[in-house]
Short mmCIF file of C-alpha atoms and ligand atoms in Angstrom, two decimals:
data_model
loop_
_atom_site.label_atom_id
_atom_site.label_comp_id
_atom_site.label_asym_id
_atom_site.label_seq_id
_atom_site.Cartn_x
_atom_site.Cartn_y
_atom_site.Cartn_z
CA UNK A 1 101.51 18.77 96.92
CA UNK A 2 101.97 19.39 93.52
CA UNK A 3 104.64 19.83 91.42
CA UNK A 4 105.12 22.17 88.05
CA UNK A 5 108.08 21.34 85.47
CA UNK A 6 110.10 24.86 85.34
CA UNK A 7 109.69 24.86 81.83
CA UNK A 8 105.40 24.00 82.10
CA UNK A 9 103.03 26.14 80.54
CA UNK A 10 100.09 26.64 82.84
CA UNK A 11 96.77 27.26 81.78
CA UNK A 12 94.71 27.78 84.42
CA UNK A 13 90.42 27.47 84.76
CA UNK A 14 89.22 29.07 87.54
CA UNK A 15 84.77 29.12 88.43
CA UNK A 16 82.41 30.38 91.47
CA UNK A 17 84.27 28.07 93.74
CA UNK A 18 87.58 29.98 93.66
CA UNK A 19 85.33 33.24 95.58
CA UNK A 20 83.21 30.65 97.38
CA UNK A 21 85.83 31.25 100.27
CA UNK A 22 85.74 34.64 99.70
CA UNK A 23 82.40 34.86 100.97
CA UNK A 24 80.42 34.55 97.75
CA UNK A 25 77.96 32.20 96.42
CA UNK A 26 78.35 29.59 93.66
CA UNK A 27 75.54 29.11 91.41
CA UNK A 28 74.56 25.60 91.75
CA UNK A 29 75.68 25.70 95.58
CA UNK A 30 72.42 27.88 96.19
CA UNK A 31 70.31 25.38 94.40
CA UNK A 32 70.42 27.83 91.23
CA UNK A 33 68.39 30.13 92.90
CA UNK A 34 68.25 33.72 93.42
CA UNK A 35 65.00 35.62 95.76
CA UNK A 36 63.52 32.86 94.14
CA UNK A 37 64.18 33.05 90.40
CA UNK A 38 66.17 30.44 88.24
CA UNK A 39 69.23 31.89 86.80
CA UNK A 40 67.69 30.97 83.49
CA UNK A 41 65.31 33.67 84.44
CA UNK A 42 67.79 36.61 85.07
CA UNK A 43 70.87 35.61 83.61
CA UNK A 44 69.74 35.50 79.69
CA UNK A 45 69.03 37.76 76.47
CA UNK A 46 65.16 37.15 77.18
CA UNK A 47 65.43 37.77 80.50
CA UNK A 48 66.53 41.03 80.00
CA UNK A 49 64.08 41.73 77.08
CA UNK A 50 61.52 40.89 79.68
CA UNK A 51 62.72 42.67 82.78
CA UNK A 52 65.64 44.67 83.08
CA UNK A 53 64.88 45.82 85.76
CA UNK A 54 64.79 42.30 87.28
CA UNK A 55 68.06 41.72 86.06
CA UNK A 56 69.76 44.93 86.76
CA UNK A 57 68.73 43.68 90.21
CA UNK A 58 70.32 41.23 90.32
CA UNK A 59 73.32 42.51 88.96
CA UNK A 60 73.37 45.14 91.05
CA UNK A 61 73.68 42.82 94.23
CA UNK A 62 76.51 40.63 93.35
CA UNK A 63 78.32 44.05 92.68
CA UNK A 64 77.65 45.00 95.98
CA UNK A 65 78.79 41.84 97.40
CA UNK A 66 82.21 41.10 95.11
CA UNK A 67 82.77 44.87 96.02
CA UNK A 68 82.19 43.84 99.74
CA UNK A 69 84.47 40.62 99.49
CA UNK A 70 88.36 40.09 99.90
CA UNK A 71 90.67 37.87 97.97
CA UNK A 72 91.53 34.49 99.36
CA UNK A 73 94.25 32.29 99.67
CA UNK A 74 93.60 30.37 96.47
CA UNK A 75 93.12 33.83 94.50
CA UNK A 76 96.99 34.57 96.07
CA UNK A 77 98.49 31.25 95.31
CA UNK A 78 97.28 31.78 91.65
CA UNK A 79 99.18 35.28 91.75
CA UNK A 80 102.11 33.52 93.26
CA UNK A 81 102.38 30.94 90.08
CA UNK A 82 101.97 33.91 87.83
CA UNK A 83 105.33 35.75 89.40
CA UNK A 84 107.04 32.53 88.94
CA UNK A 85 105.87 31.39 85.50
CA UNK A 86 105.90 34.77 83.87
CA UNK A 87 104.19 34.35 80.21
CA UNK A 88 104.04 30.79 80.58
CA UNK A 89 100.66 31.65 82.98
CA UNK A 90 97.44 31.94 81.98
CA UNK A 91 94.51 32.35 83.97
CA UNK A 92 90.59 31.90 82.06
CA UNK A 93 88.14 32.44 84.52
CA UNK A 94 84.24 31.83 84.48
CA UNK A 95 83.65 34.49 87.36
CA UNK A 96 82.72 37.67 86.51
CA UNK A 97 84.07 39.13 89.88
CA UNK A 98 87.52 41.30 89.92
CA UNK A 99 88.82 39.12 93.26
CA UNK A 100 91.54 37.61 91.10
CA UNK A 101 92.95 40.75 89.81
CA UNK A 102 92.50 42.58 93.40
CA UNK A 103 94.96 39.54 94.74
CA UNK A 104 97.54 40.92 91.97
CA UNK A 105 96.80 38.54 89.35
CA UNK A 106 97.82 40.29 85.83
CA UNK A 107 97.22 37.55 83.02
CA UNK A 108 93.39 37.29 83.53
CA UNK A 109 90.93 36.76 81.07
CA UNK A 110 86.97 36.65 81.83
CA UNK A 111 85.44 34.44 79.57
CA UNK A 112 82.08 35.22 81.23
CA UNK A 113 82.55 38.74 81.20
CA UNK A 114 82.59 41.50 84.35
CA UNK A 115 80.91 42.55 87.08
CA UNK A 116 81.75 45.62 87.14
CA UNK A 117 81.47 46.50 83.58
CA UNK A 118 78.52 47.53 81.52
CA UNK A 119 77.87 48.02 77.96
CA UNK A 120 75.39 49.82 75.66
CA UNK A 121 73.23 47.27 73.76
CA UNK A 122 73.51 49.59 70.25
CA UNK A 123 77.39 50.62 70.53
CA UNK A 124 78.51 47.65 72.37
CA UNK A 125 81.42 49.23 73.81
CA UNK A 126 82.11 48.25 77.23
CA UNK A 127 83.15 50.92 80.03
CA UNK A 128 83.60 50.62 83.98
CA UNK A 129 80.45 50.86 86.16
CA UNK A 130 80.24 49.69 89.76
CA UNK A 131 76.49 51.42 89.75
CA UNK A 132 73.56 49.99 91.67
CA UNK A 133 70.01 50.04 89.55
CA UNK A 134 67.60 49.26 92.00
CA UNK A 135 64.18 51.37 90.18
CA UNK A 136 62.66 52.07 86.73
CA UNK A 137 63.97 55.41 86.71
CA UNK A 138 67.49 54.54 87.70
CA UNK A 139 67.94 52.01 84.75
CA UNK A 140 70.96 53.37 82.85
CA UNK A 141 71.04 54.91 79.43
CA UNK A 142 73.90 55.00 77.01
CA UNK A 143 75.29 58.65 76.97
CA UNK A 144 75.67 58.70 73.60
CA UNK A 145 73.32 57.12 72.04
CA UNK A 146 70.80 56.79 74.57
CA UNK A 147 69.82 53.16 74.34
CA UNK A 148 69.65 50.93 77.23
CA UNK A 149 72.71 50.14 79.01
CA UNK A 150 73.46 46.19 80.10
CA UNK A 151 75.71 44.64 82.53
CA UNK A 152 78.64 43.26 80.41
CA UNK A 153 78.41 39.74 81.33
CA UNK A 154 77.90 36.66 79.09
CA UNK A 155 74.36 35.14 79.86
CA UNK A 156 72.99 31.90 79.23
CA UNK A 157 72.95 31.66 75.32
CA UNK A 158 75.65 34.12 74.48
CA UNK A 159 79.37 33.50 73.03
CA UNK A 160 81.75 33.59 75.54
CA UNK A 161 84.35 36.41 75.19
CA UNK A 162 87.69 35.96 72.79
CA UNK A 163 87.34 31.74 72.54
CA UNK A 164 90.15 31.77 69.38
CA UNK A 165 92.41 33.71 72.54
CA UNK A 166 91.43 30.98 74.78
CA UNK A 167 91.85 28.40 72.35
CA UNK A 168 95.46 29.15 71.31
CA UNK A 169 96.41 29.28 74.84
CA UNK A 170 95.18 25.91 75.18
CA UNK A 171 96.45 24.74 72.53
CA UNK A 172 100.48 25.51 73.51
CA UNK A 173 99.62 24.37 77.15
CA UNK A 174 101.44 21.45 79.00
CA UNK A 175 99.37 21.84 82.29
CA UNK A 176 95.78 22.54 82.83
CA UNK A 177 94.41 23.50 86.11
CA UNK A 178 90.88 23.26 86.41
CA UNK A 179 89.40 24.85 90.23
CA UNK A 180 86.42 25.20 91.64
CA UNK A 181 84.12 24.44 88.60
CA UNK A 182 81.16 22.16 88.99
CA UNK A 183 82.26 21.79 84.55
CA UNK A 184 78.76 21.70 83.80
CA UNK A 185 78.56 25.07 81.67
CA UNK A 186 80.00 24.71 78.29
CA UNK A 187 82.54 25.22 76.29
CA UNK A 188 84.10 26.41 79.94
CA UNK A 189 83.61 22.45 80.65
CA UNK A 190 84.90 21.12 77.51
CA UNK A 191 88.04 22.19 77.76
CA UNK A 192 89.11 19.43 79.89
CA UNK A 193 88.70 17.26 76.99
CA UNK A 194 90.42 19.66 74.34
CA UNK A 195 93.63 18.83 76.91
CA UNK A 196 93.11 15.24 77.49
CA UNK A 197 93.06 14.99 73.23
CA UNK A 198 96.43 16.52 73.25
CA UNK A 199 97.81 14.56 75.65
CA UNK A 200 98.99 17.77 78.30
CA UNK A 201 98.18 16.97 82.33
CA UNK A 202 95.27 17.80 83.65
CA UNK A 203 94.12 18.45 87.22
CA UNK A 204 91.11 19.51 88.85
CA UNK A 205 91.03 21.21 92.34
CA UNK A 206 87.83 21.55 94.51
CA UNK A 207 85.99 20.08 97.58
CA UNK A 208 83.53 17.67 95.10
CA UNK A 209 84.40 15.97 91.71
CA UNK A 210 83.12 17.94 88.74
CA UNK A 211 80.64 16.14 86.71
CA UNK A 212 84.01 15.83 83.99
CA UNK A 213 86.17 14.49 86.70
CA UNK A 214 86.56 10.72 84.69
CA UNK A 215 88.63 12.91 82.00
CA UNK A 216 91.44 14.71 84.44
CA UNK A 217 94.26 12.77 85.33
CA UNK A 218 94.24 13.84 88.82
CA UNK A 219 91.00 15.00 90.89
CA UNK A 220 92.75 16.69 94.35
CA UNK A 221 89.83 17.07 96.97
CA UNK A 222 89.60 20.34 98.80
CA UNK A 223 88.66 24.10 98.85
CA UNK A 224 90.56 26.40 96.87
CA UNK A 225 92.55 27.83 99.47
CA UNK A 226 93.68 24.20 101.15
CA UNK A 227 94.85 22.98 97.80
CA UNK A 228 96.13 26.19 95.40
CA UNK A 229 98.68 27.32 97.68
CA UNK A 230 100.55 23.21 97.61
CA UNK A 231 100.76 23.66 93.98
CA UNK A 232 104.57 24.74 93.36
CA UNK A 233 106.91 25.07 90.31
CA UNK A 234 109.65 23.14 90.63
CA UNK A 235 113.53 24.83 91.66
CA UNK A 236 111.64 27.93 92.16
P1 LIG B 1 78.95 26.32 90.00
O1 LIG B 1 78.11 26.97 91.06
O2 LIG B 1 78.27 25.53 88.95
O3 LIG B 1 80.00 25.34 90.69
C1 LIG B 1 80.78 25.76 91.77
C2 LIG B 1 81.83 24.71 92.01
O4 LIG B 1 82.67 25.18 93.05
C3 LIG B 1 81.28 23.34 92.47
O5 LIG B 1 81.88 22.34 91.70
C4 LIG B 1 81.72 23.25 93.93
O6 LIG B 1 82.08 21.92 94.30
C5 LIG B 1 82.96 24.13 93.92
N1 LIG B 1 83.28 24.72 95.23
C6 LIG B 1 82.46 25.06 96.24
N2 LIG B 1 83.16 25.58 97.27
C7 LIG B 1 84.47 25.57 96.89
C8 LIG B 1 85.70 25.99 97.50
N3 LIG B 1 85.73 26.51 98.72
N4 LIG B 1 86.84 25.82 96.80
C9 LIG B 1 86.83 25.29 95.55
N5 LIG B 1 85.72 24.89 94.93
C10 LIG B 1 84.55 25.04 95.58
O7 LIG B 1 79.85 27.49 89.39
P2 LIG B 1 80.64 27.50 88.02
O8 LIG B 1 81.10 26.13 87.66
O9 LIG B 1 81.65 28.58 88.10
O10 LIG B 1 77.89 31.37 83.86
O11 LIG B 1 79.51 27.93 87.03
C11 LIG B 1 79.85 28.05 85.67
C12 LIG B 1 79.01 29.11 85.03
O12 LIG B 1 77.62 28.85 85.25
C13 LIG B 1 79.18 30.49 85.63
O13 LIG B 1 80.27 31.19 85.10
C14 LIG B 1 77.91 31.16 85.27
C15 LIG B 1 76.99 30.05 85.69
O14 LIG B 1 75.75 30.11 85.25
C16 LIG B 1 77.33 32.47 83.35
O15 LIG B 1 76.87 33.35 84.05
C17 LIG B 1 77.32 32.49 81.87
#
């Protein structure tokens, strides 16, 4: 069990292992495979410059399977914390899934980008698409412009979305909650340490200690949905 201040500000750090329960796969928990390929070779700039195709692929079936999944009992917890904490809640999360705001979650920002948006690579402006590309002649093309359209996600490589956002949050934080993260992709990782320098609480939540575990002050052992929902704000 563990217990908020009423007056904390929570920023919270949520990766793959927060949807593990959900019924979909972490990266590293598959041996950082897909059909065979690294994820350095679909999940980067020069992977798409050498196969789109390849990567739309791939793309295209984790939309179908976040679009297949439900939101767990971690995902819920994290909604709960957000009714009770108001604008004193932040969640950062490395998944590009939308599980966290289909459990209600409002204060969400994807670092990594999302699933189920796509962007043209020449005006940049992201838009919904839950499409599947599966062949050549189904790749997407912008409807404007007509250059190639890309999942909107942050590969290997690329600047993750709004850091000086992320940053400021951290920065007024008293509480960081870190789940499900292995914390070996940067600056997603690093952020433990921003924390630790400022002297706020820090606490990690997953079955395995992250390879940053030595800088949280606490490490609590289990899945996401045994340990989110015994995290409470105090008085409320
Ligand atoms: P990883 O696959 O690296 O790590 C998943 C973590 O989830 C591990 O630490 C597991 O111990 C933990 N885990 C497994 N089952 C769990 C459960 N039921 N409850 C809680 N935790 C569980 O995934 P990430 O750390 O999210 O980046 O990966 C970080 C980034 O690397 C991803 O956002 C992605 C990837 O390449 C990009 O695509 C840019």
């Amino acid at each position: 069990m563990v217990q908020l201040l009423p007056d904390d500000r929570l920023f919270v750090l949520t990766g793959a292992g927060v949807s593990a329960e959900s019924g979909l796969a972490t990266f590293r928990g598959s041996g950082g495979l897909w059909n065979g390929h690294r994820l350095d070779q679909v999940a980067t700039p020069e992977a798409w410059a050498a196969d789109p195709l390849l990567v739309w692929r791939f793309y295209s079936m984790r939309r179908r399977d976040a679009a297949a999944a439900a939101p767990n009992a971690g995902h819920l917890a994290l909604v709960r914390l957000e009714e009770q904490m108001g604008s004193r809640f932040y969640l950062c999360t490395q998944n590009v899934d939308d599980l966290h705001e289909r459990a209600g979650s409002h204060r969400v920002h994807h670092m990594h980008g999302s699933l189920f948006q796509s962007r043209c690579v020449r005006c940049e402006e992201p838009f919904y698409d839950d499409g599947g590309y599966e062949l050549v002649d189904d790749l997407p093309l912008c409807a404007i412009c007509g250059a190639a359209v890309r999942p909107h996600i942050v590969w290997f490589g690329e600047v993750p979305l709004d850091m000086e956002r992320i940053y400021a949050e951290l920065d007024r934080a008293t509480v960081l909650l870190v789940a499900g993260t292995s914390g070996s992709v940067y600056p997603a990782a690093g952020f433990v340490q921003v924390a630790h320098q400022r002297g706020i609480r820090t606490i990690y939540a997953g079955p395995e200690e992250p390879l940053n575990a030595d800088v949280f002050d606490e490490v609590l052992l289990g899945t996401a949905t045994e340990i989110l929902p015994t995290i409470d704000v105090r008085g409320a």
